[in-house]
Short mmCIF file of C-alpha atoms in Angstrom, two decimals:
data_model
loop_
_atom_site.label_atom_id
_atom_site.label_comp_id
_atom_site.label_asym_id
_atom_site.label_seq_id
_atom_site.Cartn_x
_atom_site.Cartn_y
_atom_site.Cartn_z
CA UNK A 226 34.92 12.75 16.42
CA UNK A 227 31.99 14.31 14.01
CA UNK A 228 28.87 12.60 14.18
CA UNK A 229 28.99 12.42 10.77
CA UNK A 230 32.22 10.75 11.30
CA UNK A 231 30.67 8.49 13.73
CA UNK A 232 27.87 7.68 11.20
CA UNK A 233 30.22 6.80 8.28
CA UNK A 234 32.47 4.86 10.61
CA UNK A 235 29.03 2.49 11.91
CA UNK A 236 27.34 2.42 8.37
CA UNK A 237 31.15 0.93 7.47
CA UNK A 238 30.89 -1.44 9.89
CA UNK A 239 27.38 -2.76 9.04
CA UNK A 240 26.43 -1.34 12.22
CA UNK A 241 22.22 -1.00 12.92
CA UNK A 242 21.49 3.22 13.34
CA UNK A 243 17.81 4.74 14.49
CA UNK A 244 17.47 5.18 11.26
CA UNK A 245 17.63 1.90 10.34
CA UNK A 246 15.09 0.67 12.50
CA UNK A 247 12.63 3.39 11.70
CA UNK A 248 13.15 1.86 7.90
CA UNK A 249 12.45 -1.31 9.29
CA UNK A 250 8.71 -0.33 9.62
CA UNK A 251 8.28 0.64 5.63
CA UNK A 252 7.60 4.49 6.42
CA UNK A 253 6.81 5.14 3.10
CA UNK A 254 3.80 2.10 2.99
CA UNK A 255 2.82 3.36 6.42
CA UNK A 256 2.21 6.96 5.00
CA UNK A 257 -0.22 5.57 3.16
CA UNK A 258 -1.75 3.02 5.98
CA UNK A 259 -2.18 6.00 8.52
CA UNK A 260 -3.67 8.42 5.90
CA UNK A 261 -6.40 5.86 4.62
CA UNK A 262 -7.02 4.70 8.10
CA UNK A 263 -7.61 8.31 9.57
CA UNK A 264 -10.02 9.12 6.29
CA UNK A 265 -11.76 5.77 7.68
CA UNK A 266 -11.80 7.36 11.09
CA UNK A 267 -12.96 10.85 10.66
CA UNK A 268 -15.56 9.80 7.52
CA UNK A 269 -17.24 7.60 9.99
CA UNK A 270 -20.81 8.78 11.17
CA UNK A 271 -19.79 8.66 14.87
CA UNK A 272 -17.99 11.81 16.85
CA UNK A 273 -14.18 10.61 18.15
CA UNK A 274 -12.57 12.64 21.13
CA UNK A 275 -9.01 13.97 19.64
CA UNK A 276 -7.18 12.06 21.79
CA UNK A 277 -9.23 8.84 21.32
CA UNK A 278 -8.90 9.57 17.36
CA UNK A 279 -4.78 10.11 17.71
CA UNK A 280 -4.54 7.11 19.83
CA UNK A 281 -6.26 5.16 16.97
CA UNK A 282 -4.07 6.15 14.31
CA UNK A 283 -0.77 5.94 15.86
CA UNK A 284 -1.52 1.97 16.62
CA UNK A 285 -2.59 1.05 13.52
CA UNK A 286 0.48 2.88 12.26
CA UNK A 287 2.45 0.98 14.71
CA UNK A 288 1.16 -2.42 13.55
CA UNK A 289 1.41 -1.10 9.77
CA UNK A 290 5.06 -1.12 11.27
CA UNK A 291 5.31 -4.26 12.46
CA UNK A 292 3.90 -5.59 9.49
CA UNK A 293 6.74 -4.30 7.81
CA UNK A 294 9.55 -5.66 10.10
CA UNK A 295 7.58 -9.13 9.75
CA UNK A 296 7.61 -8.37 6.01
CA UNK A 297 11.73 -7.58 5.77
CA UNK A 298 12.38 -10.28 7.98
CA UNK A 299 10.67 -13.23 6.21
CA UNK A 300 11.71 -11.93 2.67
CA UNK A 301 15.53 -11.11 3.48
CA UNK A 302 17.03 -13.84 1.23
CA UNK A 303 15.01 -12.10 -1.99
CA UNK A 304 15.27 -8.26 -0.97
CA UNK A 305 18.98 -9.02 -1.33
CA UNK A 306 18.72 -10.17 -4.64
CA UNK A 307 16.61 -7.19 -6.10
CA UNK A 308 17.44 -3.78 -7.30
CA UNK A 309 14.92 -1.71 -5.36
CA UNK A 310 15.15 -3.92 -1.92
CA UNK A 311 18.53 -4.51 -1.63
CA UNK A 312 19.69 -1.30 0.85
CA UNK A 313 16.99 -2.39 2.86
CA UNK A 314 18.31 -3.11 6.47
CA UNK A 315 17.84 -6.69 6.73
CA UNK A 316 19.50 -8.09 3.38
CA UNK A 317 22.69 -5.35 3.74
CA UNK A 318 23.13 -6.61 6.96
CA UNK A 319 22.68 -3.68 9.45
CA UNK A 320 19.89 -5.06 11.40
CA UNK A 321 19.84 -8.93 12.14
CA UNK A 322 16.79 -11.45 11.00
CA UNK A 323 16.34 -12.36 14.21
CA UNK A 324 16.44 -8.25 15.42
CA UNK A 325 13.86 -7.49 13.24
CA UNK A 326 11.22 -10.32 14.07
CA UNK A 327 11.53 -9.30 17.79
CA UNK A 328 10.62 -5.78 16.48
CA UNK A 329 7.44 -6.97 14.24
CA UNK A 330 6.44 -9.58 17.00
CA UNK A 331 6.61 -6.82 19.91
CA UNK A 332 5.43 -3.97 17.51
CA UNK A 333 2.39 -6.50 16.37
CA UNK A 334 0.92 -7.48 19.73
CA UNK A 335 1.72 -3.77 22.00
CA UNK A 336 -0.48 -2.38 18.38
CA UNK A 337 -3.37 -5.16 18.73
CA UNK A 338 -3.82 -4.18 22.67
CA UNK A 339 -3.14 -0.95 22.64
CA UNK A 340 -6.03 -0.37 19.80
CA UNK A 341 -8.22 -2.92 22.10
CA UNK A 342 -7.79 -0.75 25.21
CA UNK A 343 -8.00 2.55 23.84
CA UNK A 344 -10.71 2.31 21.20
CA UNK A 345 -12.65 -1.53 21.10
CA UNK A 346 -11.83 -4.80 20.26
CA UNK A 347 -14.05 -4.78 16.99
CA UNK A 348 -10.90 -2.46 15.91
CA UNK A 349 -8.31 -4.38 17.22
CA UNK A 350 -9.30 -7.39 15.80
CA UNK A 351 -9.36 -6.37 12.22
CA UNK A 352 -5.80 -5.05 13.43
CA UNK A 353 -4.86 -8.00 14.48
CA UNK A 354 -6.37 -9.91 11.17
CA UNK A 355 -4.40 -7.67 8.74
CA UNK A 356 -0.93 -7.98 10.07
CA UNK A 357 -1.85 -11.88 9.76
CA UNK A 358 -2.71 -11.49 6.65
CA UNK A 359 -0.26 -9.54 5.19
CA UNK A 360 2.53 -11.56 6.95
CA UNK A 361 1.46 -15.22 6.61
CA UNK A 362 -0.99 -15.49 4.07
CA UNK A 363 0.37 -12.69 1.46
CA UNK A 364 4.17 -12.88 2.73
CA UNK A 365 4.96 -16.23 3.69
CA UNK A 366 2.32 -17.75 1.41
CA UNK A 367 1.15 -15.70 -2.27
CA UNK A 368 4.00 -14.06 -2.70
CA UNK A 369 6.43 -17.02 -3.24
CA UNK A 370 3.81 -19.05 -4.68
CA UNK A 371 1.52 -17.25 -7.34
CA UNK A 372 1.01 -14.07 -9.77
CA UNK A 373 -2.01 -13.42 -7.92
CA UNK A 374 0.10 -12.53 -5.08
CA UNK A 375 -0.56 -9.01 -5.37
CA UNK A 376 -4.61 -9.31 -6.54
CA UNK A 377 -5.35 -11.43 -3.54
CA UNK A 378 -2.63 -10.17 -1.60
CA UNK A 379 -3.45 -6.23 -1.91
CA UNK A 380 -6.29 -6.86 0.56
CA UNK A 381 -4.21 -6.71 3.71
CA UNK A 382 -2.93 -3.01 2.46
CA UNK A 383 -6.97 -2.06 1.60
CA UNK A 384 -8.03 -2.86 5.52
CA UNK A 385 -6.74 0.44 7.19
CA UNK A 386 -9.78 2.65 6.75
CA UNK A 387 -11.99 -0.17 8.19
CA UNK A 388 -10.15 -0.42 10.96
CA UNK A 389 -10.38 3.60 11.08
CA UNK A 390 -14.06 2.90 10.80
CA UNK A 391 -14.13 0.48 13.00
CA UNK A 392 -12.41 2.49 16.14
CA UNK A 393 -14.79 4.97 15.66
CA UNK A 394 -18.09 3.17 15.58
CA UNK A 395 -17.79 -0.25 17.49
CA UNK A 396 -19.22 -1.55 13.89
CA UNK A 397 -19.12 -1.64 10.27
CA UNK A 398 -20.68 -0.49 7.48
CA UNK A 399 -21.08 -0.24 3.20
CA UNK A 400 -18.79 2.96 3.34
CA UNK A 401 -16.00 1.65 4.48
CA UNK A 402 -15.57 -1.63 2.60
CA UNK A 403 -16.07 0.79 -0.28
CA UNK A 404 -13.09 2.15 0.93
CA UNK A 405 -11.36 -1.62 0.99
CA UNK A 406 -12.64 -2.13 -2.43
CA UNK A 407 -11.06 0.80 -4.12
CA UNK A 408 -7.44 0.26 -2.43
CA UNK A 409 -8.27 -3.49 -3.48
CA UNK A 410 -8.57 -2.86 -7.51
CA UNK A 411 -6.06 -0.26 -7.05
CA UNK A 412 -3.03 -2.22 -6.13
CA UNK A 413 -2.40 -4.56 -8.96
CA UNK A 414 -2.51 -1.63 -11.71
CA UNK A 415 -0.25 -0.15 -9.27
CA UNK A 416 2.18 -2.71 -9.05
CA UNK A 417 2.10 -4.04 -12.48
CA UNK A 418 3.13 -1.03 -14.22
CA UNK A 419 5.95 -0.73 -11.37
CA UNK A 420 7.24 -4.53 -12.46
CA UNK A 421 7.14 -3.71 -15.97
CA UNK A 422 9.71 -1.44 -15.96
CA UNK A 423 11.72 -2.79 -12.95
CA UNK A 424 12.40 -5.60 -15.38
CA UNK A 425 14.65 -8.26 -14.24
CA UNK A 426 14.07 -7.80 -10.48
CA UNK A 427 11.42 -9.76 -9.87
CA UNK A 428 12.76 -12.49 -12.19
CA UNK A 429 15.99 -12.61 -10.52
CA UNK A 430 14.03 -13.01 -7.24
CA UNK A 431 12.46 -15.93 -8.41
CA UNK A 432 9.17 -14.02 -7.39
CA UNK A 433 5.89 -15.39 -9.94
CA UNK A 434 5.29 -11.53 -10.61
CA UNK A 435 2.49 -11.66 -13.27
CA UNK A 436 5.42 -10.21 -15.74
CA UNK A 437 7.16 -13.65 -15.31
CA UNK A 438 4.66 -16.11 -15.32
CA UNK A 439 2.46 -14.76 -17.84
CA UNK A 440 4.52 -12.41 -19.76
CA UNK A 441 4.67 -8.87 -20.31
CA UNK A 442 1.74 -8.62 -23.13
CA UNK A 443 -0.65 -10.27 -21.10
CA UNK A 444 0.58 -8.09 -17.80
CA UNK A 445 -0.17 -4.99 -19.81
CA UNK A 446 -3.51 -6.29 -20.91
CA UNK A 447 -4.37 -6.67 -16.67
CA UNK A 448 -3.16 -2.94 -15.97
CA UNK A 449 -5.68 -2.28 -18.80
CA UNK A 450 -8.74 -4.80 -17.21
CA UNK A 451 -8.03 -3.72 -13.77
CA UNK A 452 -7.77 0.28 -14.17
CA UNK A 453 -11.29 0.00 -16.16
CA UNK A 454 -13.00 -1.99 -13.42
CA UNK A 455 -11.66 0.31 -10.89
CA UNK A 456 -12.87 3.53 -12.55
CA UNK A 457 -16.18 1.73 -12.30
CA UNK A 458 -16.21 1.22 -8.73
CA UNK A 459 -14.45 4.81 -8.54
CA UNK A 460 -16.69 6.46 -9.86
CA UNK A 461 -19.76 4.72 -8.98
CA UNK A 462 -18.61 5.28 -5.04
CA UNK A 463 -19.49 9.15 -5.68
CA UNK A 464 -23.07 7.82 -5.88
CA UNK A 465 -23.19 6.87 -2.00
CA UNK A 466 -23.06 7.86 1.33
CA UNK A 467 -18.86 8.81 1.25
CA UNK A 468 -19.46 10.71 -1.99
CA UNK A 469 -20.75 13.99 -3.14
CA UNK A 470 -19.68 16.56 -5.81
CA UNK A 471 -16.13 16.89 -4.80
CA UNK A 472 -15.57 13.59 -4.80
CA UNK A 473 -17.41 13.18 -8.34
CA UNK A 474 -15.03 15.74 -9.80
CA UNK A 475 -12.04 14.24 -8.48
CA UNK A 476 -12.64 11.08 -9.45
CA UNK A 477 -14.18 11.72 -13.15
CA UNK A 478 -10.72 13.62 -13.70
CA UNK A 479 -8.48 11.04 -12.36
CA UNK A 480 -10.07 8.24 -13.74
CA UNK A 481 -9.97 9.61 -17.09
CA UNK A 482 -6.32 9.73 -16.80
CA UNK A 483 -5.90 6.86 -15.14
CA UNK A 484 -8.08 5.07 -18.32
CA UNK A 485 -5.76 6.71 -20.88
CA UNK A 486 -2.61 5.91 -19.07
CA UNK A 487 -3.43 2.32 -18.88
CA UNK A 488 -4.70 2.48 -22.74
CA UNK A 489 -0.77 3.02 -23.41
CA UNK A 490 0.89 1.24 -21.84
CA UNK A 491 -2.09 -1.60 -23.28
CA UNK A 492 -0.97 -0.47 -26.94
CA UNK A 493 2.77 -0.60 -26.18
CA UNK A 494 5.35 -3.84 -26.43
CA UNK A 495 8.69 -3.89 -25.19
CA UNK A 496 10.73 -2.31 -28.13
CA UNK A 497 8.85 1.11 -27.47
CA UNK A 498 8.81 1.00 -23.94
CA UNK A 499 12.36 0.28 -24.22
CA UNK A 500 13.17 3.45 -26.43
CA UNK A 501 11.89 5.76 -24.13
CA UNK A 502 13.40 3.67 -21.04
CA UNK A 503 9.54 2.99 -20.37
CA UNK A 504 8.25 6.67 -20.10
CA UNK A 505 4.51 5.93 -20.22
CA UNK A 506 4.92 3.19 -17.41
CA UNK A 507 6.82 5.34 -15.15
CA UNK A 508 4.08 8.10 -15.68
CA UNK A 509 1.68 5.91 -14.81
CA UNK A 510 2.89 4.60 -11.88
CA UNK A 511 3.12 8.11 -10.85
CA UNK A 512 -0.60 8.98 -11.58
CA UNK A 513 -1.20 6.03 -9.36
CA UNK A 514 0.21 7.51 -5.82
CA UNK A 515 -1.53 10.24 -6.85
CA UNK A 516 -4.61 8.73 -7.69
CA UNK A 517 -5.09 6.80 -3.96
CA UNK A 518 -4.36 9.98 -1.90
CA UNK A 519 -6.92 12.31 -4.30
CA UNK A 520 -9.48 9.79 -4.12
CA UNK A 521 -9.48 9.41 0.01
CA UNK A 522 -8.78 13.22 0.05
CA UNK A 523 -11.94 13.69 -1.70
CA UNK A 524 -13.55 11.65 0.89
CA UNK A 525 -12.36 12.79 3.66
CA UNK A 526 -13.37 16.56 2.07
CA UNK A 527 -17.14 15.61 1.86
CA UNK A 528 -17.02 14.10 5.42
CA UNK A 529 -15.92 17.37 6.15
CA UNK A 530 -18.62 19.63 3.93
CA UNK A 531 -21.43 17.21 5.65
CA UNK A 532 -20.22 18.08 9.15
CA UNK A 533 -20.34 22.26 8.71
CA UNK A 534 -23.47 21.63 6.81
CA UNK A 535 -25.93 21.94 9.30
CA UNK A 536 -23.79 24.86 10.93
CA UNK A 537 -23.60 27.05 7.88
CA UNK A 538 -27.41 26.68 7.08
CA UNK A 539 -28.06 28.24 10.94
#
């Protein structure tokens, strides 16, 4: 028998694959937790031995993970109801509840340790703190319960490059809860435009998405709120110590976009969006994964230019 044979035949069945325990851990979500945790790392004022740095990264990736597994276990009943979640491992039945909080509970406390032993406990800690956080208090808790699920709730995604920070120095700093703060105003933009034009999902769910409790006018209205505060703090954050020109240019750019984006899909209502099978949300959402990446890039780019500074004026 074909391995591909062998794959149909176990998909057929319902039965778990490696694949579908790698899925279990979000690997999309943890692209982003890895890459905003090792701009944390390396922007940090503090030398990291390669080794010491990898370690770092590939435990808060692991308890990104875990948060995951924690995440698809808990919310099983409503991933099967929705659109977008319901292939997901846990609601189609491939990998049991139970399977996949033994994962998230192993995953969660070999990450915490791990990071303790081979970095410091600072580190660890604010390790440890996130996966609580995303799990109880925005999981279990906000999520169910209120359409500021993902304001308050988008903090436990905006922690990685402290922690970064954090296994590099022993301590914290302005820079990186800059760093928090624009992943922070980020998210609900982010997410809003991506429940206006998943429609029905969330309200099938039962989940108070800000589109059901408060309507879609009003949701467009907080893209709009949200995206201008943010290009505030985005910009202003070229003004400090993780900034510099490169930074500046991205973020003017970006932010302009991101500003015009958001002042159509403000102007819209549902008829139009509807007509062009919401167009100018979808774009926008798109400018968005874009916009988190270019932003730490351009940090992570003048960490760089400050550290061959010195060398190149020799």
């Amino acid at each position: 028998m074909t391995d591909t044979s062998l794959q149909s035949e176990r998909a057929a069945a319902g039965e778990a694959e490696f694949g579908d325990y790698v899925a279990l851990l979000k690997p999309r979500v943890m692209t982003l937790v890895v890459f905003t945790a090792l701009v944390g790392l390396l922007a940090a004022p503090a030398p990291v031995h390669p080794m010491v740095g990898f370690a770092a990264i590939l435990f808060i990736a692991v308890g990104g993970g875990a948060s995951g597994a924690l995440n698809m276990w808990w919310d099983a009943d409503i991933d099967a109801v929705m659109r977008r979640t319901r292939r997901r491992p846990v609601p189609s039945g491939r990998v049991a509840p139970e399977e996949a909080l033994a994962v998230g509970l192993a995953l969660s406390g070999f990450s915490v340790v791990m990071l303790g032993l081979a970095t410091n406990w600072l580190a660890a800690a604010w390790l440890a703190f996130t996966i609580f956080f995303y799990v109880v208090v925005y999981t279990m808790w906000l999520k169910r319960t209120t359409p500021q699920n993902i304001v308050i709730g988008g903090l436990a995604g905006a922690f990685p490059p402290l922690i970064g920070w954090a296994a590099a120095t022993g301590s914290l700093a302005l820079e990186p809860w800059l760093m928090v703060a624009l992943i922070f105003m980020w998210t609900p933009p982010h997410f809003w435009a991506l429940a206006l034009f998943m429609r029905s999902d969330y309200d099938d769910a039962g989940v108070p998405m800000l589109t059901v409790t408060h309507g879609r006018p009003a949701t467009r209205a907080q893209v709009l709120v949200y995206t201008v505060l943010l290009a505030a703090l985005a910009v202003g954050t070229g003004f400090t110590a993780i900034g510099g020109p490169v930074y500046l240019v991205v973020a003017v750019v970006l932010n302009a976009l991101f500003l015009k984006g958001a002042w159509a899909i403000w102007r819209r209502d549902e008829v139009m969006a509807e007509v062009d099978d919401y167009r100018v949300e979808k774009r926008f959402f798109k400018l968005s994964l874009i916009y988190l990446f270019a932003h730490f890039g351009a940090i992570l780019a003048e960490a760089g230019i400050d550290r061959i500074g010195p060398l190149g004026g020799v």
